Amino acid sequence: MVSHSGLLTVMERAARKAAPRLRRDFGEVEHLQVSRKGPADFVSIADKRAEETVVEELRKARPDWGILAEEGGEIPGDPTKPRWIIDPLDGTTNFLHGIPHFAIAIAVEEPMPNGKREITTGLVYQPITDESYWAEKNRGAWLHDRRLRVSARRDLADALISTGIPFFGHGDVAQWSRIFGAVAPSVAGIRRFGAATLDLAHVASGRYDGFWESGLSTWDVAAGMLLVREAGGFVTDFRGGDQVIERREVLAGNDVIHSKLHKLVAGSLR
C-alpha cells in the first residue's frame, strides 16, 4: 500500500464522511427539496449537507486555514497559511436527474515565497464507484494505491476528448462551437459527462486523452489540475499559458495531444 500524507488522510476522511449521506440522498433524489440559485444552476439540500460535513471535518483538523467553497463562498483564515478549496458535489445536475456521475473535490492551495499561491494537494472522490483519486505535489497522482499516468496516445485520430458544453445561462456557445468545429473532425470521439473534476481525473488516469472547457470555477479545476500534472500531463489555458483559474479556461492532455489540441483551439479562436 502506498502511503500518503496526514493532510491527505484528513481530506479523504472528510470526503468519506460526507459520502454516505450523498448516496442515501441520491437514492431518494425525487424527494429532495431543490432550489434555484441561477438559470439552470441547481443546488440541493444534499449539496449543502455535503459541504457542511466536509467543512466541519477540515476545520477540526486545520482551524486557522481559510476556505473557498462552492456553496459557502470564502471563509477567511490566516493569510500566511494554506486554504481549502471545496466542491462538495460536482455534477449536481447529474445527481438531481439520477445519473450516477458526480464527485466530491477538495484541494489545498498554499502561499509560495514569491507571493503566488499554488495547488499542492488534491482529492477527487466518486461516492458511487468508491474511486478515490489523489495527488500531492512531486509525489505523483494515484487512484487508491495505483499510480496514474496520462494516456500515451500521440495521434488525435485515436484520441477520446472530453469537454463541457454551454447550457442555459452558462458559457459562450459561439466560442464553444468554433472550438468543437475545429476539434471534432480530428479526433476519435468527444464526450460530455457533466463533472469537470471527474473529467480531469479521467485524463490523469488515461481514460480520456484530452479535455477542454471554459467558464469553470476554481473549485471545479483545482484538484483535477494537480492530478493531471502529477500524472505527467499538461494543463494550460486556451492560449497555452498558466492562467487557468484567472481566464477560466482549461486545456489538458499528455504532451503531444495537448500540443495538437492547443493548435486547434487557439486557431479556432483567432
Short mmCIF file of N, CA and C in Angstrom, two decimals, residues 156-157 161 175 178-187 190 212 238 251 257-270:
data_model
loop_
_atom_site.label_atom_id
_atom_site.label_comp_id
_atom_site.label_asym_id
_atom_site.label_seq_id
_atom_site.Cartn_x
_atom_site.Cartn_y
_atom_site.Cartn_z
N LEU A 156 -4.21 12.41 -32.77
CA LEU A 156 -5.56 12.89 -32.48
C LEU A 156 -6.62 11.94 -33.04
N ALA A 157 -6.33 11.29 -34.14
CA ALA A 157 -7.31 10.40 -34.76
C ALA A 157 -7.66 9.22 -33.85
N ILE A 161 -11.67 12.70 -26.46
CA ILE A 161 -11.56 14.01 -25.80
C ILE A 161 -12.85 14.30 -25.02
N GLN A 175 -18.20 30.57 -28.96
CA GLN A 175 -16.80 30.14 -28.80
C GLN A 175 -16.70 28.63 -28.79
N ARG A 178 -17.04 27.11 -32.22
CA ARG A 178 -15.84 27.24 -33.06
C ARG A 178 -14.79 26.19 -32.67
N ILE A 179 -14.60 26.00 -31.37
CA ILE A 179 -13.63 25.00 -30.92
C ILE A 179 -14.07 23.60 -31.33
N PHE A 180 -15.34 23.30 -31.10
CA PHE A 180 -15.86 21.98 -31.47
C PHE A 180 -15.68 21.73 -32.97
N GLY A 181 -15.96 22.75 -33.76
CA GLY A 181 -15.82 22.61 -35.20
C GLY A 181 -14.39 22.32 -35.64
N ALA A 182 -13.42 22.82 -34.85
CA ALA A 182 -12.01 22.56 -35.17
C ALA A 182 -11.55 21.20 -34.66
N VAL A 183 -12.05 20.80 -33.47
CA VAL A 183 -11.56 19.58 -32.83
C VAL A 183 -12.25 18.33 -33.36
N ALA A 184 -13.57 18.36 -33.49
CA ALA A 184 -14.35 17.16 -33.78
C ALA A 184 -13.89 16.39 -35.02
N PRO A 185 -13.57 17.06 -36.14
CA PRO A 185 -13.16 16.30 -37.32
C PRO A 185 -11.81 15.61 -37.17
N SER A 186 -11.05 15.95 -36.12
CA SER A 186 -9.68 15.46 -35.99
C SER A 186 -9.52 14.33 -34.98
N VAL A 187 -10.58 14.04 -34.18
CA VAL A 187 -10.41 13.10 -33.06
C VAL A 187 -11.34 11.90 -33.19
N ILE A 190 -15.76 12.66 -28.92
CA ILE A 190 -15.86 13.71 -27.90
C ILE A 190 -16.97 13.32 -26.94
N TRP A 212 -11.13 19.91 -22.75
CA TRP A 212 -11.19 21.37 -22.80
C TRP A 212 -12.52 21.84 -22.26
N PHE A 238 -6.40 28.33 -22.78
CA PHE A 238 -6.51 28.11 -24.23
C PHE A 238 -5.35 28.72 -25.00
N LEU A 251 -7.32 23.44 -20.70
CA LEU A 251 -6.94 22.57 -21.80
C LEU A 251 -5.94 21.57 -21.23
N ILE A 257 -0.75 15.30 -27.30
CA ILE A 257 -2.17 15.59 -27.52
C ILE A 257 -2.49 17.02 -27.09
N HIS A 258 -1.92 17.45 -25.97
CA HIS A 258 -2.15 18.83 -25.52
C HIS A 258 -1.67 19.82 -26.57
N SER A 259 -0.48 19.59 -27.10
CA SER A 259 0.09 20.50 -28.10
C SER A 259 -0.80 20.56 -29.35
N LYS A 260 -1.27 19.41 -29.81
CA LYS A 260 -2.10 19.37 -31.01
C LYS A 260 -3.47 20.00 -30.75
N LEU A 261 -4.05 19.73 -29.57
CA LEU A 261 -5.32 20.36 -29.23
C LEU A 261 -5.17 21.87 -29.13
N HIS A 262 -4.04 22.31 -28.53
CA HIS A 262 -3.81 23.74 -28.38
C HIS A 262 -3.80 24.45 -29.73
N LYS A 263 -3.15 23.83 -30.71
CA LYS A 263 -3.12 24.45 -32.05
C LYS A 263 -4.52 24.57 -32.63
N LEU A 264 -5.33 23.54 -32.44
CA LEU A 264 -6.69 23.59 -32.97
C LEU A 264 -7.55 24.62 -32.25
N VAL A 265 -7.45 24.61 -30.90
CA VAL A 265 -8.26 25.53 -30.11
C VAL A 265 -7.85 26.97 -30.36
N ALA A 266 -6.54 27.24 -30.27
CA ALA A 266 -6.07 28.60 -30.48
C ALA A 266 -6.38 29.09 -31.89
N GLY A 267 -6.23 28.20 -32.87
CA GLY A 267 -6.54 28.57 -34.24
C GLY A 267 -8.00 28.90 -34.45
N SER A 268 -8.88 28.18 -33.74
CA SER A 268 -10.32 28.42 -33.91
C SER A 268 -10.76 29.74 -33.28
N LEU A 269 -9.96 30.27 -32.38
CA LEU A 269 -10.34 31.50 -31.66
C LEU A 269 -9.70 32.75 -32.25
N ARG A 270 -8.89 32.61 -33.29
CA ARG A 270 -8.25 33.78 -33.89
C ARG A 270 -9.27 34.61 -34.66
#
